CSV table of C-alpha atoms and ligand atoms in Angstrom, one decimal:
chain,number,residue,atom,x,y,z
R,236,MET,CA,59.0,-144.6,69.4
R,237,MET,CA,60.3,-143.0,72.5
R,238,PHE,CA,63.1,-145.5,73.0
R,239,GLN,CA,64.8,-144.6,69.7
R,240,LYS,CA,65.5,-141.0,70.6
R,241,VAL,CA,68.4,-141.8,72.9
R,242,GLY,CA,71.3,-140.6,70.8
R,243,ARG,CA,70.6,-136.9,70.8
R,244,ASN,CA,71.4,-136.2,74.4
R,245,SER,CA,75.2,-135.7,74.7
R,246,GLU,CA,75.0,-136.3,78.5
R,247,ASN,CA,73.7,-139.7,77.8
R,248,GLU,CA,75.9,-142.8,78.0
R,249,GLY,CA,75.6,-145.3,75.3
R,250,PHE,CA,75.7,-142.5,72.7
R,251,GLY,CA,74.5,-143.9,69.4
R,252,ILE,CA,74.9,-147.5,70.6
R,253,GLU,CA,71.5,-148.3,69.1
R,254,TYR,CA,73.2,-148.1,65.7
R,255,LEU,CA,75.9,-150.5,66.5
R,256,ASP,CA,74.5,-153.5,64.7
R,257,SER,CA,73.6,-151.4,61.6
R,258,LEU,CA,77.1,-149.8,61.6
R,259,TYR,CA,78.7,-153.2,61.9
R,260,GLY,CA,76.7,-154.5,59.0
R,261,TYR,CA,77.8,-151.5,56.9
R,262,ALA,CA,81.4,-152.0,58.0
R,263,LEU,CA,81.2,-155.7,57.0
R,264,MET,CA,79.9,-154.7,53.6
R,265,LEU,CA,82.7,-152.1,53.1
R,266,THR,CA,85.6,-154.2,54.4
R,267,ARG,CA,84.3,-157.7,53.7
R,268,ASN,CA,86.3,-158.7,56.7
R,269,SER,CA,85.1,-159.0,60.2
R,270,VAL,CA,88.3,-158.0,61.9
R,271,GLU,CA,88.6,-154.9,59.9
R,272,ALA,CA,84.9,-154.2,60.4
R,273,GLU,CA,85.3,-154.4,64.2
R,274,ASP,CA,88.1,-152.0,64.1
R,275,LEU,CA,86.3,-149.7,61.8
R,276,VAL,CA,83.2,-149.6,64.0
R,277,GLN,CA,85.3,-149.0,67.1
R,278,GLU,CA,87.1,-146.2,65.5
R,279,THR,CA,83.8,-144.7,64.4
R,280,TYR,CA,82.6,-144.5,68.0
R,281,VAL,CA,85.8,-143.1,69.2
R,282,ARG,CA,85.6,-140.3,66.7
R,283,ALA,CA,81.9,-139.8,67.2
R,284,LEU,CA,82.3,-139.4,70.9
R,285,LYS,CA,85.0,-136.8,70.4
R,286,ALA,CA,83.0,-134.9,67.8
R,287,GLN,CA,79.5,-135.1,69.4
R,288,HIS,CA,79.6,-131.5,70.6
R,289,ARG,CA,79.5,-130.5,67.0
R,290,LEU,CA,76.2,-132.2,66.5
R,291,ARG,CA,73.3,-129.8,66.0
R,292,GLU,CA,70.0,-130.4,67.6
R,293,ASP,CA,68.4,-131.3,64.3
R,294,SER,CA,71.3,-133.5,63.0
R,295,ASN,CA,70.5,-136.9,61.8
R,296,ILE,CA,72.5,-139.0,64.2
R,297,LYS,CA,72.3,-142.2,62.3
R,298,GLY,CA,73.4,-140.7,59.1
R,299,TRP,CA,76.1,-138.9,60.9
R,300,PHE,CA,77.5,-142.2,62.3
R,301,PHE,CA,77.4,-143.7,58.8
R,302,THR,CA,79.2,-140.7,57.4
R,303,ILE,CA,82.0,-141.0,60.0
R,304,LEU,CA,82.4,-144.7,59.4
R,305,ARG,CA,82.7,-144.2,55.6
R,306,ASN,CA,85.1,-141.4,55.9
R,307,ILE,CA,87.4,-143.4,58.1
R,308,ARG,CA,87.2,-146.2,55.6
R,309,LEU,CA,88.1,-143.9,52.7
R,310,ASN,CA,91.0,-142.5,54.6
R,311,GLU,CA,92.3,-146.0,55.3
R,312,ILE,CA,92.1,-146.8,51.6
R,313,ARG,CA,93.8,-143.6,50.7
R,314,LYS,CA,96.6,-144.4,53.1
R,315,GLY,CA,97.0,-147.8,51.6
R,316,LYS,CA,96.1,-149.5,54.9
R,317,THR,CA,93.8,-151.8,53.1
R,318,GLY,CA,92.7,-153.1,49.7
R,319,PRO,CA,90.7,-150.8,47.5
R,320,HIS,CA,87.5,-152.5,47.9
R,321,LEU,CA,85.4,-149.5,47.1
R,322,VAL,CA,86.7,-148.7,43.7
R,323,ASP,CA,85.8,-151.8,41.7
R,324,VAL,CA,83.5,-151.0,38.8
R,325,ASP,CA,80.1,-152.5,38.1
R,326,GLY,CA,81.0,-156.1,37.9
R,327,GLU,CA,80.1,-159.3,39.6
R,328,GLU,CA,82.2,-160.1,42.5
R,329,GLY,CA,81.4,-163.7,42.9
R,330,GLY,CA,78.8,-164.7,45.5
R,331,ALA,CA,77.7,-163.4,48.8
R,332,ASP,CA,80.1,-165.2,51.0
R,333,LEU,CA,81.1,-162.0,52.7
R,334,LEU,CA,77.8,-160.4,52.7
R,335,PRO,CA,76.9,-159.6,56.3
R,336,GLY,CA,74.7,-162.3,57.7
R,337,HIS,CA,75.7,-164.9,55.2
R,338,THR,CA,77.2,-167.1,57.9
R,339,ARG,CA,74.0,-167.1,59.9
R,340,ASN,CA,73.0,-170.1,61.9
R,341,SER,CA,71.4,-172.4,59.4
R,342,GLN,CA,68.5,-172.8,61.9
R,343,GLU,CA,67.6,-169.2,61.0
R,344,ILE,CA,66.9,-170.1,57.5
R,345,LEU,CA,63.5,-171.5,57.7
R,346,ILE,CA,60.6,-171.5,55.3
R,347,GLY,CA,60.2,-168.0,53.9
R,348,LYS,CA,63.9,-167.4,54.3
R,349,GLU,CA,64.7,-169.0,50.9
R,350,ASP,CA,63.7,-165.9,49.1
R,351,ALA,CA,65.7,-163.6,51.4
R,352,GLU,CA,68.7,-165.8,50.8
R,353,GLN,CA,68.3,-165.4,47.0
R,354,VAL,CA,68.0,-161.7,47.4
R,355,GLN,CA,71.1,-161.6,49.6
R,356,VAL,CA,73.1,-163.6,47.0
R,357,ALA,CA,72.0,-161.2,44.3
R,358,ILE,CA,72.9,-158.2,46.4
R,359,GLY,CA,76.3,-159.8,46.9
R,360,ARG,CA,76.8,-159.9,43.2
R,361,LEU,CA,76.2,-156.2,42.8
R,362,SER,CA,79.1,-153.8,42.4
R,363,ALA,CA,80.3,-152.3,45.7
R,364,GLU,CA,78.8,-149.0,44.7
R,365,PHE,CA,75.4,-150.4,44.0
R,366,ARG,CA,75.5,-152.7,47.1
R,367,GLU,CA,76.2,-149.7,49.3
R,368,VAL,CA,73.4,-147.6,48.1
R,369,ILE,CA,70.9,-150.5,48.4
R,370,LEU,CA,72.1,-151.1,51.9
R,371,LEU,CA,71.7,-147.5,52.9
R,372,ARG,CA,68.3,-147.1,51.4
R,373,GLU,CA,66.6,-150.5,51.7
R,374,PHE,CA,68.2,-151.9,54.9
R,375,GLU,CA,69.0,-148.8,56.8
R,376,GLU,CA,66.1,-146.7,55.4
R,377,LEU,CA,68.1,-143.5,55.1
R,378,SER,CA,66.6,-140.7,53.0
R,379,TYR,CA,68.2,-139.7,49.7
R,380,GLN,CA,69.5,-136.5,51.4
R,381,GLU,CA,71.0,-138.6,54.2
R,382,ILE,CA,72.6,-141.0,51.8
R,383,ALA,CA,73.9,-138.0,49.8
R,384,VAL,CA,75.7,-136.8,52.9
R,385,VAL,CA,77.1,-140.2,53.7
R,386,LEU,CA,78.3,-140.7,50.1
R,387,ASN,CA,79.3,-137.1,49.7
R,388,CYS,CA,77.5,-136.7,46.5
R,389,PRO,CA,74.4,-134.8,45.2
R,390,ALA,CA,71.0,-136.2,46.1
R,391,GLY,CA,70.4,-136.5,42.3
R,392,THR,CA,73.3,-138.9,42.1
R,393,VAL,CA,71.8,-141.0,44.9
R,394,MET,CA,68.5,-141.2,43.0
R,395,SER,CA,70.1,-142.3,39.7
R,396,ARG,CA,72.5,-144.7,41.3
R,397,LEU,CA,69.7,-146.2,43.3
R,398,GLY,CA,67.6,-146.6,40.2
R,399,ARG,CA,70.5,-148.4,38.4
R,400,ALA,CA,71.2,-150.5,41.4
R,401,ARG,CA,67.6,-151.7,41.6
R,402,ALA,CA,67.4,-152.4,37.9
R,403,LYS,CA,70.6,-154.5,38.1
R,404,LEU,CA,69.2,-156.3,41.2
R,405,ARG,CA,66.0,-157.1,39.4
R,406,THR,CA,68.0,-158.5,36.4
R,407,LEU,CA,70.1,-160.7,38.7
R,408,LEU,CA,67.0,-162.0,40.6
R,409,ALA,CA,65.3,-162.7,37.3
R,410,GLU,CA,68.3,-164.8,36.2
R,411,THR,CA,68.3,-166.6,39.6
R,412,SER,CA,64.6,-167.6,39.4
R,413,SER,CA,64.9,-168.8,35.8
R,414,GLN,CA,67.7,-171.2,36.8
R,415,PRO,CA,66.9,-174.8,37.6
R,416,LEU,CA,66.1,-175.3,41.2
R,417,SER,CA,69.3,-177.3,41.9
R,418,TYR,CA,71.4,-174.4,40.9
R,419,ARG,CA,70.0,-172.1,43.5
R,420,LYS,CA,71.6,-171.6,46.8
R,421,ALA,CA,70.8,-174.5,49.1
R,422,SER,CA,68.8,-173.4,52.1
R,423,ARG,CA,67.7,-175.6,54.8
Y,52,MET,CA,52.3,-133.3,30.0
Y,53,THR,CA,54.1,-135.9,32.0
Y,54,ASN,CA,54.9,-139.0,30.1
Y,55,HIS,CA,55.1,-142.5,31.5
Y,56,ASP,CA,58.8,-142.6,31.9
Y,57,ASP,CA,58.5,-139.7,34.2
Y,58,TYR,CA,55.7,-141.4,36.1
Y,59,SER,CA,58.0,-144.4,36.6
Y,60,ILE,CA,60.6,-142.3,38.2
Y,61,MET,CA,57.9,-140.6,40.3
Y,62,ILE,CA,56.5,-143.9,41.4
Y,63,GLN,CA,59.9,-145.0,42.8
Y,64,LEU,CA,60.3,-141.6,44.5
Y,65,PHE,CA,56.8,-142.0,46.0
Y,66,ILE,CA,57.8,-145.4,47.4
Y,67,ASP,CA,61.0,-143.9,48.9
Y,68,ASP,CA,58.9,-141.1,50.4
Y,69,GLU,CA,60.9,-138.6,48.4
Y,70,LEU,CA,58.0,-137.2,46.4
Y,71,LYS,CA,56.7,-133.9,47.8
Y,72,GLY,CA,54.1,-131.2,47.1
Y,73,GLN,CA,52.6,-130.8,43.7
Y,74,GLU,CA,54.4,-133.7,42.1
Y,75,ARG,CA,53.1,-136.0,44.7
Y,76,GLU,CA,49.5,-134.7,44.2
Y,77,ASP,CA,49.9,-135.1,40.5
Y,78,LEU,CA,51.0,-138.7,40.8
Y,79,ILE,CA,48.3,-139.6,43.2
Y,80,SER,CA,45.6,-138.2,40.9
Y,81,HIS,CA,47.2,-139.9,37.9
Y,82,LEU,CA,47.2,-143.2,39.7
Y,83,LYS,CA,43.5,-143.0,40.2
Y,84,ASP,CA,42.8,-143.6,36.5
Y,85,CYS,CA,45.9,-145.2,35.1
Y,86,ALA,CA,45.9,-149.0,35.5
Y,87,ARG,CA,49.4,-149.3,34.1
Y,88,CYS,CA,50.9,-147.0,36.7
Y,89,GLN,CA,48.9,-148.7,39.5
Y,90,GLU,CA,50.4,-151.9,38.5
Y,91,GLU,CA,53.9,-150.4,38.3
Y,92,LEU,CA,53.4,-149.0,41.8
Y,93,GLU,CA,52.3,-152.4,43.2
Y,94,GLU,CA,55.2,-154.1,41.5
Y,95,ALA,CA,57.8,-151.6,42.8
Y,96,LYS,CA,56.4,-151.7,46.3
Y,97,SER,CA,56.6,-155.5,46.5
Y,98,PHE,CA,60.1,-155.4,45.1
Y,99,SER,CA,61.0,-153.0,47.9
Y,100,VAL,CA,59.4,-155.2,50.5
Y,101,ARG,CA,61.2,-158.2,49.1
Y,102,VAL,CA,64.6,-156.5,49.3
Y,103,ARG,CA,64.0,-155.2,52.8
Y,104,GLY,CA,62.9,-158.7,53.9
Y,105,ALA,CA,66.4,-159.9,52.9
Y,106,ARG,CA,68.1,-157.6,55.5
Y,107,PRO,CA,70.7,-159.9,57.1
Y,108,GLN,CA,70.4,-160.4,60.9
Y,109,VAL,CA,73.7,-158.7,61.6
Y,110,GLU,CA,74.7,-158.5,65.2
Y,111,ALA,CA,77.9,-156.8,66.3
Y,112,PRO,CA,80.1,-159.1,68.5
Y,113,PRO,CA,79.3,-158.6,72.2
Y,114,ALA,CA,83.0,-157.9,72.9
Y,115,LEU,CA,82.9,-155.0,70.5
Y,116,ARG,CA,79.8,-153.6,72.1
Y,117,GLU,CA,81.4,-153.9,75.5
Y,118,LYS,CA,84.6,-152.2,74.3
Y,119,ILE,CA,82.6,-149.3,72.9
Y,120,LEU,CA,80.4,-148.9,76.0
Y,121,SER,CA,83.4,-148.9,78.3
Y,122,HIS,CA,85.1,-146.4,76.1
Y,123,MET,CA,82.1,-144.2,76.4
Y,124,SER,CA,82.1,-144.4,80.2
Y,125,ASN,CA,85.7,-143.5,80.3
Y,126,PRO,CA,87.0,-142.0,77.0
Y,127,ALA,CA,90.4,-140.7,78.3
Y,128,GLN,CA,91.6,-143.9,79.8
Y,129,GLN,CA,90.4,-146.2,77.0
Y,130,ALA,CA,91.6,-144.0,74.1
Y,131,THR,CA,95.2,-144.4,75.2
Y,132,SER,CA,95.0,-148.1,75.9
Y,133,TYR,CA,94.0,-149.0,72.3
Y,134,PRO,CA,96.9,-150.7,70.7
Y,135,PRO,CA,97.7,-149.5,67.2
Y,136,ILE,CA,95.4,-150.9,64.6
Y,137,GLN,CA,98.0,-152.6,62.5
Y,138,LYS,CA,99.6,-154.3,65.4
Y,139,ARG,CA,96.3,-155.6,66.7
Y,140,TYR,CA,95.7,-157.4,63.5
Y,141,SER,CA,98.8,-159.5,64.0
Y,142,VAL,CA,98.0,-160.5,67.5
Y,143,ARG,CA,94.3,-161.1,66.9
Y,144,PRO,CA,94.5,-164.9,66.4
Y,145,TYR,CA,96.0,-165.2,69.9
Y,146,TRP,CA,93.9,-162.6,71.4
Y,147,ARG,CA,90.6,-164.4,71.2
Y,148,PRO,CA,91.4,-167.6,73.0
Y,149,LEU,CA,93.3,-165.6,75.7
Y,150,ALA,CA,90.2,-163.4,76.2
Y,151,ALA,CA,88.1,-166.5,76.5
Y,152,ALA,CA,90.4,-168.0,79.0
Y,153,ALA,CA,90.4,-164.8,81.0
Y,154,MET,CA,86.6,-164.9,81.1
Y,155,VAL,CA,86.6,-168.4,82.4
Y,156,LEU,CA,89.0,-167.4,85.2
Y,157,VAL,CA,86.7,-164.6,86.2
Y,158,THR,CA,83.8,-166.9,86.3
Y,159,VAL,CA,85.5,-169.5,88.4
Y,160,ALA,CA,86.8,-166.9,90.8
Y,161,GLY,CA,83.3,-165.5,91.0
Y,162,VAL,CA,81.8,-168.9,91.9
Y,163,LEU,CA,84.1,-169.2,94.9
Y,164,SER,CA,83.5,-165.7,96.4
Y,165,ILE,CA,81.1,-164.9,99.1
Y,166,SER,CA,79.8,-161.9,97.2
Y,167,TYR,CA,78.8,-164.2,94.4
Y,168,LEU,CA,76.8,-166.4,96.8
Y,169,ARG,CA,75.1,-163.3,98.3
Y,170,ARG,CA,74.3,-162.1,94.8
Y,171,GLU,CA,72.8,-165.5,94.0
Y,172,ALA,CA,70.7,-165.4,97.1
Y,173,ARG,CA,69.4,-161.9,96.3
Y,174,ALA,CA,68.7,-163.0,92.7
Y,175,GLU,CA,66.7,-165.9,94.0
Y,176,SER,CA,64.6,-163.7,96.2
Y,177,PHE,CA,64.1,-161.3,93.2
Y,178,VAL,CA,62.9,-164.2,91.1
Y,179,ASP,CA,60.7,-165.4,93.9
Y,180,ALA,CA,59.1,-162.0,94.1
Y,181,ALA,CA,58.5,-162.0,90.4
Y,182,VAL,CA,57.0,-165.5,90.5
Y,183,ALA,CA,54.7,-164.5,93.4
Y,184,GLU,CA,53.5,-161.5,91.5
Y,185,HIS,CA,53.0,-163.5,88.4
Y,186,ARG,CA,50.8,-166.0,90.2
Y,187,GLY,CA,49.0,-163.2,92.0
Y,188,ALA,CA,48.1,-161.6,88.7
Y,189,GLY,CA,46.8,-164.9,87.5
Y,190,ASP,CA,44.4,-165.0,90.5
Y,191,GLY,CA,42.8,-161.9,89.1
Y,192,ARG,CA,44.6,-159.1,91.0
Y,193,PRO,CA,43.9,-155.9,89.0
Y,194,LEU,CA,46.6,-153.8,87.3
Y,195,ASP,CA,47.4,-150.3,88.6
Y,196,VAL,CA,47.9,-148.9,85.2
Y,197,GLN,CA,46.1,-150.4,82.2
Y,198,SER,CA,47.4,-149.5,78.8
Y,199,ASP,CA,49.0,-151.0,75.8
Y,200,SER,CA,51.0,-147.9,75.2
Y,201,PRO,CA,54.6,-148.3,76.5
Y,202,ASP,CA,54.8,-144.5,76.8
Y,203,VAL,CA,51.8,-144.3,79.1
Y,204,VAL,CA,53.0,-147.1,81.3
Y,205,ALA,CA,56.6,-145.8,81.4
Y,206,THR,CA,55.4,-142.4,82.3
Y,207,TRP,CA,53.2,-143.8,85.0
Y,208,PHE,CA,56.1,-145.8,86.6
Y,209,ALA,CA,58.6,-143.0,86.1
Y,210,GLN,CA,56.8,-141.0,88.8
Y,211,ARG,CA,56.6,-143.9,91.2
Y,212,VAL,CA,59.9,-145.7,91.3
Y,213,SER,CA,63.2,-144.4,92.4
Y,214,PHE,CA,65.3,-145.9,89.6
Y,215,PRO,CA,65.4,-144.6,86.0
Y,216,PHE,CA,62.6,-146.9,84.7
Y,217,ARG,CA,62.8,-148.3,81.2
Y,218,ILE,CA,60.3,-150.5,79.5
Y,219,PRO,CA,61.2,-152.9,76.8
Y,220,ASN,CA,59.5,-152.2,73.5
Y,221,ALA,CA,57.1,-155.1,73.5
Y,222,GLY,CA,54.5,-155.7,70.9
Y,223,VAL,CA,54.7,-152.3,69.4
Y,224,ALA,CA,56.1,-153.3,66.0
Y,225,ALA,CA,53.6,-154.1,63.4
Y,226,ASP,CA,55.6,-157.0,62.2
Y,227,ASP,CA,55.9,-158.6,65.7
Y,228,ARG,CA,54.7,-162.1,65.0
Y,229,ALA,CA,55.1,-163.1,68.6
Y,230,ASN,CA,52.0,-161.1,69.5
Y,231,TYR,CA,53.0,-159.7,72.8
Y,232,THR,CA,50.7,-156.9,73.9
Y,233,LEU,CA,51.5,-154.7,76.8
Y,234,ALA,CA,48.5,-154.9,79.2
Y,235,GLY,CA,49.8,-152.6,81.9
Y,236,GLY,CA,51.6,-152.8,85.2
Y,237,ARG,CA,51.5,-152.8,88.9
Y,238,LEU,CA,53.6,-151.0,91.5
Y,239,VAL,CA,55.1,-153.7,93.8
Y,240,LYS,CA,57.6,-153.8,96.6
Y,241,PHE,CA,61.0,-155.5,96.4
Y,242,GLY,CA,63.7,-155.1,99.0
Y,243,GLY,CA,61.6,-152.4,100.7
Y,244,GLU,CA,61.6,-150.3,97.5
Y,245,PRO,CA,59.0,-149.7,94.9
Y,246,ALA,CA,59.5,-151.9,91.8
Y,247,ALA,CA,57.7,-152.2,88.6
Y,248,LEU,CA,55.8,-155.2,87.4
Y,249,LEU,CA,54.7,-155.3,83.8
Y,250,GLU,CA,52.1,-157.6,82.3
Y,251,PHE,CA,52.2,-158.7,78.7
Y,252,ARG,CA,49.5,-160.7,77.0
Y,253,MET,CA,49.7,-163.3,74.3
Y,254,PRO,CA,46.9,-165.2,72.7
Y,255,ASN,CA,47.1,-168.1,75.1
Y,256,ASN,CA,49.4,-166.8,77.8
Y,257,ARG,CA,50.7,-164.0,79.8
Y,258,ILE,CA,54.2,-162.8,80.7
Y,259,SER,CA,55.2,-160.9,83.8
Y,260,LEU,CA,58.3,-158.8,83.9
Y,261,LEU,CA,59.6,-157.5,87.2
Y,262,VAL,CA,61.9,-154.5,87.0
Y,263,SER,CA,64.1,-153.1,89.7
Y,264,SER,CA,67.3,-151.3,90.3
Y,265,ASP,CA,70.3,-153.6,90.1
Y,266,LYS,CA,71.4,-152.2,93.5
Y,267,LEU,CA,68.7,-154.4,95.0
Y,268,ALA,CA,69.2,-157.5,92.9
Y,269,ALA,CA,71.5,-158.8,90.3
Y,270,ALA,CA,70.9,-161.6,87.9
Y,271,ALA,CA,72.7,-164.8,88.8
Y,272,GLY,CA,72.4,-168.6,88.7
Y,273,GLY,CA,70.5,-170.7,86.3
Y,274,LYS,CA,71.6,-171.6,82.8
Y,275,VAL,CA,73.5,-168.7,81.3
Y,276,THR,CA,73.1,-167.6,77.7
Y,277,ARG,CA,75.0,-164.7,76.3
Y,278,SER,CA,73.3,-162.6,73.8
Y,279,ALA,CA,74.0,-159.1,72.4
Y,280,GLY,CA,76.4,-158.3,75.3
Y,281,LEU,CA,74.0,-159.4,78.0
Y,282,ASN,CA,74.0,-162.5,80.2
Y,283,PHE,CA,70.6,-164.2,80.5
Y,284,HIS,CA,70.1,-166.5,83.4
Y,285,ALA,CA,67.3,-169.0,82.8
Y,286,LYS,CA,65.6,-171.8,84.7
Y,287,ASP,CA,62.4,-173.6,85.1
Y,288,LEU,CA,60.5,-173.4,88.3
Y,289,GLY,CA,57.7,-176.0,88.2
Y,290,GLU,CA,55.3,-174.9,85.5
Y,291,LEU,CA,57.0,-171.5,85.1
Y,292,HIS,CA,59.9,-170.5,83.0
Y,293,VAL,CA,62.2,-167.8,84.5
Y,294,ALA,CA,64.7,-165.6,82.8
Y,295,THR,CA,66.6,-162.9,84.6
Y,296,TRP,CA,69.2,-160.4,83.4
Y,297,ASP,CA,70.9,-157.1,84.2
Y,298,ASN,CA,71.1,-154.2,81.8
Y,299,LYS,CA,72.4,-150.8,82.4
Y,300,GLY,CA,71.6,-150.4,86.0
Y,301,LEU,CA,68.3,-152.4,86.0
Y,302,THR,CA,67.6,-156.0,86.8
Y,303,TYR,CA,64.8,-157.8,85.0
Y,304,ALA,CA,63.0,-161.1,85.8
Y,305,LEU,CA,60.7,-162.5,83.3
Y,306,ILE,CA,58.1,-165.1,84.1
Y,307,SER,CA,56.2,-167.2,81.6
Y,308,SER,CA,54.6,-170.6,81.4
Y,309,VAL,CA,56.8,-173.5,80.4
Y,310,ALA,CA,53.8,-174.9,78.6
Y,311,MET,CA,53.8,-172.2,76.0
Y,312,GLY,CA,55.9,-174.4,73.8
Y,313,GLY,CA,56.6,-174.0,70.1
Y,314,ASN,CA,57.2,-170.6,68.6
Y,315,ASN,CA,55.8,-169.0,71.7
Y,316,SER,CA,58.7,-170.2,73.8
Y,317,CYS,CA,60.7,-167.7,75.7
Y,318,PRO,CA,62.7,-166.0,73.0
Y,319,THR,CA,65.6,-165.5,75.4
Y,320,CYS,CA,66.2,-169.2,75.4
Y,321,HIS,CA,65.1,-169.9,71.8
Y,322,ARG,CA,66.8,-167.2,69.9
Y,323,GLU,CA,67.0,-169.1,66.6
Y,324,ARG,CA,63.2,-169.4,66.4
Y,325,ALA,CA,62.8,-165.8,67.6
Y,326,ALA,CA,65.2,-164.6,64.9
Y,327,ALA,CA,63.4,-166.7,62.2
Y,328,ALA,CA,60.1,-165.3,63.2
Y,329,ALA,CA,61.3,-161.7,62.8
Y,330,THR,CA,61.1,-160.1,59.4
Y,331,LEU,CA,62.3,-156.6,58.6
Y,332,LYS,CA,63.1,-155.6,62.2
Y,333,ARG,CA,63.8,-157.7,65.2
Y,334,PRO,CA,61.0,-157.0,67.7
Y,335,HIS,CA,62.3,-159.6,70.1
Y,336,GLU,CA,65.7,-158.0,70.2
Y,337,ARG,CA,64.1,-154.7,71.1
Y,338,PHE,CA,61.9,-156.5,73.6
Y,339,TRP,CA,64.7,-158.1,75.5
Y,340,HIS,CA,67.3,-155.4,75.1
Y,341,ALA,CA,65.5,-152.2,75.9
Y,342,GLN,CA,67.3,-149.0,75.1
Y,343,PRO,CA,68.1,-146.7,78.0
Y,344,LEU,CA,66.2,-143.5,78.3
Y,345,PRO,CA,68.2,-140.3,78.3
Y,346,GLU,CA,68.0,-139.5,82.0
Y,347,ILE,CA,70.3,-142.3,82.9
Y,348,SER,CA,73.5,-141.0,84.5
Y,349,ALA,CA,76.9,-141.7,83.0
Y,350,ASN,CA,78.1,-143.8,85.9
Y,351,GLN,CA,75.4,-146.4,85.5
Y,352,VAL,CA,77.1,-147.8,82.4
Y,353,ASN,CA,79.5,-149.4,84.8
Y,354,HIS,CA,76.9,-151.8,85.8
Y,355,PHE,CA,76.9,-153.1,82.3
Y,356,SER,CA,80.4,-154.5,82.5
Y,357,TYR,CA,80.9,-157.9,84.1
D,647,ZN,ZN1,50.2,-143.9,34.0
């Protein structure tokens, strides 16, 4: 669609602004904190703007923004500016309270949203590593290669991690749907 | 020979659009006569659809959007004015109410100023023009350009108006349950300048959207709703519902029937319903918040701040 091609032109104002919501969602997932997420996204645009002359004509702009955001986050963690949210191992982190969108207006949760809610809860129970790769692939629809660049790992690793993440997610969802109805997340 | 474990992996790659060349051909021909793999493909596909359907409706805070946009329009000035991150955390709880108070002050001052009154008058004439065009089209006035392709219509207008014309992405997403279809547009006059009037069709209704440079008109008055960094001004005029807003150098006025009711109501003013109707993407969001085309000059971003 013609209106999605905006970011490539460096003369253009609003450079990459079409990825703002996606980047904010990713930042929320990484930080689990809306204040930190806002700062992270803001810093991402500041850096991107400075570095945009380095973009090649064929660069994937969306992936590039995600990469910048993640690198800033990793640096913050290394410098001890924040808790090490990224390094937890495959374990359940207790609910989806901080999953982006969880605090949605309850009016948005209408018929047909119940399943989405279940899936969101299950994603919230994945390890950070699995949650991240699911977000990048399923929500942001980045290719394996693009994800590999963001995560700074081989594309083969993306493939296997994604496979394990999906398998885990299936297991969690199977558990959810075998629970009695009253145990499920209430959705009105 | 490929075994079924390999096919399982290939099926997932296929769904992720990562399977290329010979492997892809192999899988496709295998699928033709393997019921087990067909079933696995269907199951994996529906799982993917299910996960994607759970994408949360995350919206960046409008204040963040504004901050970023204003940084882009003036990087040097903004970069130095950012307080250090650590410090900002500690002042944050106080910052929000202060900012809200500042905003109220700006609004109150605006109400009292002459320029605000002038602005409102111009907004009214802009809305009046849009309403007149909407009614005229209802009387069977033909369209100058007839197409459901935003590209075709945008190209047509780009050669005829003096502002950098942008068309909201209506009805182009396959999952757009609101069923807007672009019908085309007409070249009209507003303030002595050519302006663009777009027509969208719905099963039982039609929508008119008047687009002009914000140098000629700016949105004002009505009931103000803030959404995604934009201010929407809405009101009812008899049987018609009007919403007007400014975005990046352009002013829009959208006219529809009040009687539309239910899920077909103006999504600007019924955002919850609009959000609930959207699935994987947010067609309404794209409709109401058109992205700028590249030819917009840098200084136009200033119109975005208010
Ligand atoms: Zn088979």
